[in-house]
Amino acid sequence: MQQYYNQTVTNLLKTMKLIKYLALAFAGFAALSLSAYDDGDFQTWLSVSAKTSLGEKSTLSLSQEFRSGDDSSELYDVETFLAVSYKVSDAFKVSYGHLHVELKSAGDWNSIDTPTLDFIFNQPLGEGWKIEERVRVEYHIVQNGEDYDRYRFRFKLKSPWKWTSMGINPYVAIEPFYYNKDNNSGWNRVRIYVGATMKIADDVSGHVFYLRQRDDKGDWWRDYNILGASIGFSY
C-alpha cells in the first residue's frame, strides 16, 4: 500500500510539472491572432490534462485550459480543473470536481470558483454506436459578483468508426445550460459540438473539435465559433 501511495504521489508531481510547462506553451500560442470570422466571434480553446488511477474504479484528473476571444487575439479565460471520478458500473460514473477560473472582463481579471458534481450515463445503441449523457451540477462563487448555480445537460453520440492507426473516433454532441439566479433564471446557453478523439501515443490522447455556442443576451442571441484542441496524458 505504501509503495502504491508513493507511486501515485510521484505521478501527480510529474503531472503538475508537465502541465505547468505545457500550459505556458499553450498560453503563448493562444495569444497569437488568427483569421477573423465575419459572422460571430471566432475563438480558440486549448487545453492540456493528465490523469492517474487511484484504484480499480477511481481516477484523479487535472487539466488547464486557455480560451482566447476577439477573433482569438486576446486571452480572456484560464481554467484549472481538478476532479475525482468513480466508476459505479460500465453504464454509470460519478465525478466530483473543483473548477477555478480566471476571467478577464472590461480589462480586469476576476476569479470564479465552482464545485461540480457529474452524473455520467453510457448506453450502447447497437452496431458500435453509443450515447453518453452527462448531467453536471455547478455552484459558481463569483468574485465581485452574484453567486449562482447552473445545470448542464450534455448528450454525446459516439460513432463506431476509428480511422487510421491513431484510431480517430468522431462524435457529435449538444449541451443546453440552465442557470439559476435570484432575479434571472432560465435556459441561457446551448452548445453544439462536432469533434474527434484519437490516440497519439501510448498513454497520450488527443481531442479536436468545432463548437457553436449560442448565449441568450435578453432580446437577442450571441453566437460564437470555437475551434478547440487538447492533449491528455495518462499515468
CSV table of C-alpha atoms in Angstrom, one decimal:
chain,number,residue,atom,x,y,z
A,1,MET,CA,0.0,0.0,0.0
A,2,GLN,CA,2.8,2.4,0.9
A,3,GLN,CA,4.6,1.7,-2.4
A,4,TYR,CA,1.3,2.4,-4.3
A,5,TYR,CA,0.8,5.6,-2.4
A,6,ASN,CA,4.4,6.8,-3.1
A,7,GLN,CA,4.0,6.0,-6.8
A,8,THR,CA,0.7,7.9,-7.0
A,9,VAL,CA,2.2,11.0,-5.4
A,10,THR,CA,5.2,10.8,-7.7
A,11,ASN,CA,2.9,10.6,-10.8
A,12,LEU,CA,0.9,13.6,-9.6
A,13,LEU,CA,4.1,15.7,-9.1
A,14,LYS,CA,5.3,14.8,-12.6
A,15,THR,CA,1.8,15.6,-13.9
A,16,MET,CA,1.7,19.1,-12.2
A,17,LYS,CA,5.2,19.9,-13.6
A,18,LEU,CA,4.3,18.7,-17.1
A,19,ILE,CA,1.0,20.7,-17.1
A,20,LYS,CA,2.9,23.8,-16.0
A,21,TYR,CA,5.3,23.7,-18.9
A,22,LEU,CA,2.7,22.7,-21.5
A,23,ALA,CA,0.3,25.3,-20.1
A,24,LEU,CA,2.9,28.1,-20.6
A,25,ALA,CA,3.4,26.9,-24.2
A,26,PHE,CA,-0.3,26.8,-24.9
A,27,ALA,CA,-0.7,30.2,-23.4
A,28,GLY,CA,1.8,31.7,-25.8
A,29,PHE,CA,0.2,30.0,-28.7
A,30,ALA,CA,-3.3,31.1,-27.6
A,31,ALA,CA,-2.2,34.8,-27.6
A,32,LEU,CA,-1.5,34.7,-31.3
A,33,SER,CA,-4.0,36.3,-33.6
A,34,LEU,CA,-5.8,34.0,-36.1
A,35,SER,CA,-8.1,34.8,-39.1
A,36,ALA,CA,-11.2,36.6,-38.2
A,37,TYR,CA,-14.7,35.3,-38.9
A,38,ASP,CA,-17.3,37.8,-40.1
A,39,ASP,CA,-20.3,36.1,-38.5
A,40,GLY,CA,-19.8,35.8,-34.7
A,41,ASP,CA,-16.7,35.9,-32.7
A,42,PHE,CA,-14.0,33.3,-33.5
A,43,GLN,CA,-12.3,31.7,-30.5
A,44,THR,CA,-9.7,29.1,-29.8
A,45,TRP,CA,-9.8,26.9,-26.7
A,46,LEU,CA,-6.6,25.0,-26.0
A,47,SER,CA,-6.1,22.6,-23.0
A,48,VAL,CA,-3.7,20.0,-21.5
A,49,SER,CA,-4.7,17.4,-19.0
A,50,ALA,CA,-3.4,14.4,-17.1
A,51,LYS,CA,-5.0,11.6,-15.1
A,52,THR,CA,-3.9,8.8,-12.9
A,53,SER,CA,-5.6,5.8,-11.4
A,54,LEU,CA,-6.4,5.8,-7.7
A,55,GLY,CA,-7.5,2.2,-7.7
A,56,GLU,CA,-9.6,-0.2,-9.8
A,57,LYS,CA,-12.5,2.2,-10.1
A,58,SER,CA,-11.3,5.7,-9.2
A,59,THR,CA,-9.4,8.2,-11.2
A,60,LEU,CA,-7.8,11.6,-10.4
A,61,SER,CA,-7.6,14.2,-13.2
A,62,LEU,CA,-6.1,17.6,-13.6
A,63,SER,CA,-6.5,20.0,-16.5
A,64,GLN,CA,-5.7,23.5,-17.6
A,65,GLU,CA,-7.5,25.4,-20.4
A,66,PHE,CA,-6.8,28.7,-22.2
A,67,ARG,CA,-9.5,30.5,-24.1
A,68,SER,CA,-8.8,33.3,-26.5
A,69,GLY,CA,-11.6,35.5,-27.9
A,70,ASP,CA,-12.0,38.7,-30.1
A,71,ASP,CA,-11.1,36.6,-33.1
A,72,SER,CA,-8.5,34.7,-31.0
A,73,SER,CA,-6.4,37.8,-30.4
A,74,GLU,CA,-6.9,38.1,-26.6
A,75,LEU,CA,-6.5,35.6,-23.9
A,76,TYR,CA,-9.6,36.1,-21.6
A,77,ASP,CA,-10.2,32.9,-19.7
A,78,VAL,CA,-7.8,30.5,-17.9
A,79,GLU,CA,-9.4,27.5,-16.2
A,80,THR,CA,-7.9,24.9,-13.9
A,81,PHE,CA,-10.0,21.8,-13.1
A,82,LEU,CA,-9.3,19.1,-10.5
A,83,ALA,CA,-11.7,16.1,-10.3
A,84,VAL,CA,-12.0,12.6,-8.8
A,85,SER,CA,-14.3,10.1,-10.6
A,86,TYR,CA,-15.7,6.8,-9.5
A,87,LYS,CA,-16.9,4.1,-11.9
A,88,VAL,CA,-20.0,2.6,-10.4
A,89,SER,CA,-20.6,0.3,-13.4
A,90,ASP,CA,-19.9,0.1,-17.1
A,91,ALA,CA,-23.0,2.2,-17.6
A,92,PHE,CA,-22.7,4.8,-14.8
A,93,LYS,CA,-20.0,7.0,-13.4
A,94,VAL,CA,-19.9,9.9,-10.9
A,95,SER,CA,-17.4,12.7,-10.5
A,96,TYR,CA,-16.7,15.5,-8.1
A,97,GLY,CA,-14.5,18.4,-9.1
A,98,HIS,CA,-13.4,21.9,-8.4
A,99,LEU,CA,-13.0,24.5,-11.2
A,100,HIS,CA,-11.0,27.6,-10.7
A,101,VAL,CA,-11.5,30.3,-13.4
A,102,GLU,CA,-9.6,33.5,-14.0
A,103,LEU,CA,-11.8,35.6,-16.3
A,104,LYS,CA,-11.0,38.9,-18.0
A,105,SER,CA,-13.8,41.3,-18.3
A,106,ALA,CA,-13.6,45.0,-19.1
A,107,GLY,CA,-9.8,44.9,-18.8
A,108,ASP,CA,-9.9,43.4,-15.3
A,109,TRP,CA,-9.2,39.8,-14.1
A,110,ASN,CA,-11.7,38.2,-11.7
A,111,SER,CA,-11.9,34.7,-10.3
A,112,ILE,CA,-14.8,32.2,-10.1
A,113,ASP,CA,-14.6,29.1,-8.0
A,114,THR,CA,-17.0,26.3,-9.0
A,115,PRO,CA,-17.6,23.0,-7.2
A,116,THR,CA,-19.0,20.5,-9.7
A,117,LEU,CA,-20.9,17.2,-9.5
A,118,ASP,CA,-21.2,15.0,-12.6
A,119,PHE,CA,-23.5,12.0,-13.3
A,120,ILE,CA,-22.5,10.2,-16.4
A,121,PHE,CA,-24.5,7.6,-18.2
A,122,ASN,CA,-23.3,5.4,-21.1
A,123,GLN,CA,-25.7,3.5,-23.2
A,124,PRO,CA,-24.9,1.3,-26.3
A,125,LEU,CA,-27.2,1.8,-29.2
A,126,GLY,CA,-26.1,-1.2,-31.4
A,127,GLU,CA,-23.6,-1.7,-34.2
A,128,GLY,CA,-20.9,0.2,-32.2
A,129,TRP,CA,-22.9,3.4,-31.7
A,130,LYS,CA,-23.0,4.8,-28.1
A,131,ILE,CA,-24.7,7.7,-26.4
A,132,GLU,CA,-23.2,9.4,-23.3
A,133,GLU,CA,-25.4,11.6,-21.1
A,134,ARG,CA,-23.7,13.9,-18.7
A,135,VAL,CA,-25.6,15.9,-16.1
A,136,ARG,CA,-23.4,18.5,-14.4
A,137,VAL,CA,-24.4,20.5,-11.3
A,138,GLU,CA,-22.3,23.6,-10.7
A,139,TYR,CA,-22.3,26.3,-8.0
A,140,HIS,CA,-20.4,29.4,-9.1
A,141,ILE,CA,-18.7,31.5,-6.4
A,142,VAL,CA,-18.1,34.8,-8.2
A,143,GLN,CA,-15.5,37.4,-7.1
A,144,ASN,CA,-17.2,40.8,-7.1
A,145,GLY,CA,-20.4,39.4,-8.3
A,146,GLU,CA,-23.5,37.3,-7.6
A,147,ASP,CA,-23.1,33.6,-6.8
A,148,TYR,CA,-25.4,31.3,-8.7
A,149,ASP,CA,-26.0,27.6,-9.6
A,150,ARG,CA,-26.1,26.1,-13.1
A,151,TYR,CA,-27.1,22.8,-14.6
A,152,ARG,CA,-25.7,21.4,-17.8
A,153,PHE,CA,-27.1,18.5,-19.8
A,154,ARG,CA,-24.8,17.1,-22.5
A,155,PHE,CA,-25.8,14.4,-24.9
A,156,LYS,CA,-23.0,12.9,-26.9
A,157,LEU,CA,-23.4,10.5,-29.8
A,158,LYS,CA,-20.2,8.4,-30.3
A,159,SER,CA,-19.6,6.7,-33.6
A,160,PRO,CA,-18.2,3.2,-34.1
A,161,TRP,CA,-15.6,4.5,-36.6
A,162,LYS,CA,-11.9,4.5,-35.8
A,163,TRP,CA,-9.9,5.9,-38.7
A,164,THR,CA,-6.1,5.4,-39.3
A,165,SER,CA,-3.6,4.0,-36.9
A,166,MET,CA,-4.4,6.8,-34.5
A,167,GLY,CA,-8.0,5.4,-34.0
A,168,ILE,CA,-9.6,8.8,-34.9
A,169,ASN,CA,-13.1,8.5,-33.4
A,170,PRO,CA,-15.7,11.2,-34.4
A,171,TYR,CA,-18.7,12.3,-32.4
A,172,VAL,CA,-21.4,14.9,-32.2
A,173,ALA,CA,-23.0,16.4,-29.1
A,174,ILE,CA,-25.4,19.0,-27.9
A,175,GLU,CA,-25.4,20.7,-24.4
A,176,PRO,CA,-28.1,23.1,-23.1
A,177,PHE,CA,-27.4,25.1,-20.0
A,178,TYR,CA,-29.9,26.2,-17.3
A,179,TYR,CA,-28.8,28.8,-14.7
A,180,ASN,CA,-30.5,29.9,-11.5
A,181,LYS,CA,-30.0,33.4,-10.1
A,182,ASP,CA,-32.2,35.3,-7.6
A,183,ASN,CA,-33.5,37.7,-10.2
A,184,ASN,CA,-32.8,36.0,-13.5
A,185,SER,CA,-33.1,32.2,-14.2
A,186,GLY,CA,-33.7,30.1,-17.3
A,187,TRP,CA,-32.1,28.4,-20.3
A,188,ASN,CA,-29.3,30.8,-21.3
A,189,ARG,CA,-26.9,28.8,-23.4
A,190,VAL,CA,-26.6,25.9,-25.8
A,191,ARG,CA,-23.5,24.3,-27.4
A,192,ILE,CA,-23.3,22.1,-30.4
A,193,TYR,CA,-20.1,20.1,-30.9
A,194,VAL,CA,-18.5,18.2,-33.8
A,195,GLY,CA,-15.2,16.6,-32.8
A,196,ALA,CA,-13.0,13.5,-32.7
A,197,THR,CA,-10.7,11.8,-30.2
A,198,MET,CA,-7.6,10.0,-31.1
A,199,LYS,CA,-4.6,8.1,-29.7
A,200,ILE,CA,-1.3,10.0,-30.3
A,201,ALA,CA,1.0,7.5,-28.5
A,202,ASP,CA,0.9,5.1,-25.6
A,203,ASP,CA,-0.8,6.9,-22.7
A,204,VAL,CA,-1.2,10.1,-24.8
A,205,SER,CA,-4.6,11.1,-26.3
A,206,GLY,CA,-5.8,13.9,-28.4
A,207,HIS,CA,-9.0,15.7,-29.0
A,208,VAL,CA,-10.1,18.3,-31.6
A,209,PHE,CA,-13.5,19.9,-32.1
A,210,TYR,CA,-15.6,22.6,-33.5
A,211,LEU,CA,-18.1,24.2,-31.2
A,212,ARG,CA,-21.0,26.5,-31.9
A,213,GLN,CA,-22.1,28.4,-28.8
A,214,ARG,CA,-25.3,30.5,-28.5
A,215,ASP,CA,-25.8,32.8,-25.5
A,216,ASP,CA,-29.0,34.4,-24.5
A,217,LYS,CA,-28.5,38.2,-24.1
A,218,GLY,CA,-32.1,39.0,-23.3
A,219,ASP,CA,-33.5,40.4,-26.6
A,220,TRP,CA,-31.1,38.5,-28.8
A,221,TRP,CA,-28.7,35.6,-29.0
A,222,ARG,CA,-25.0,36.0,-29.4
A,223,ASP,CA,-23.1,33.3,-31.4
A,224,TYR,CA,-19.5,32.1,-31.0
A,225,ASN,CA,-17.5,29.9,-33.4
A,226,ILE,CA,-14.9,28.0,-31.5
A,227,LEU,CA,-12.0,25.7,-32.5
A,228,GLY,CA,-10.6,23.6,-29.8
A,229,ALA,CA,-7.7,21.1,-29.2
A,230,SER,CA,-6.5,19.2,-26.2
A,231,ILE,CA,-3.8,16.7,-25.3
A,232,GLY,CA,-4.1,14.3,-22.4
A,233,PHE,CA,-1.6,12.1,-20.5
A,234,SER,CA,-2.3,9.0,-18.5
A,235,TYR,CA,-0.2,7.6,-15.7
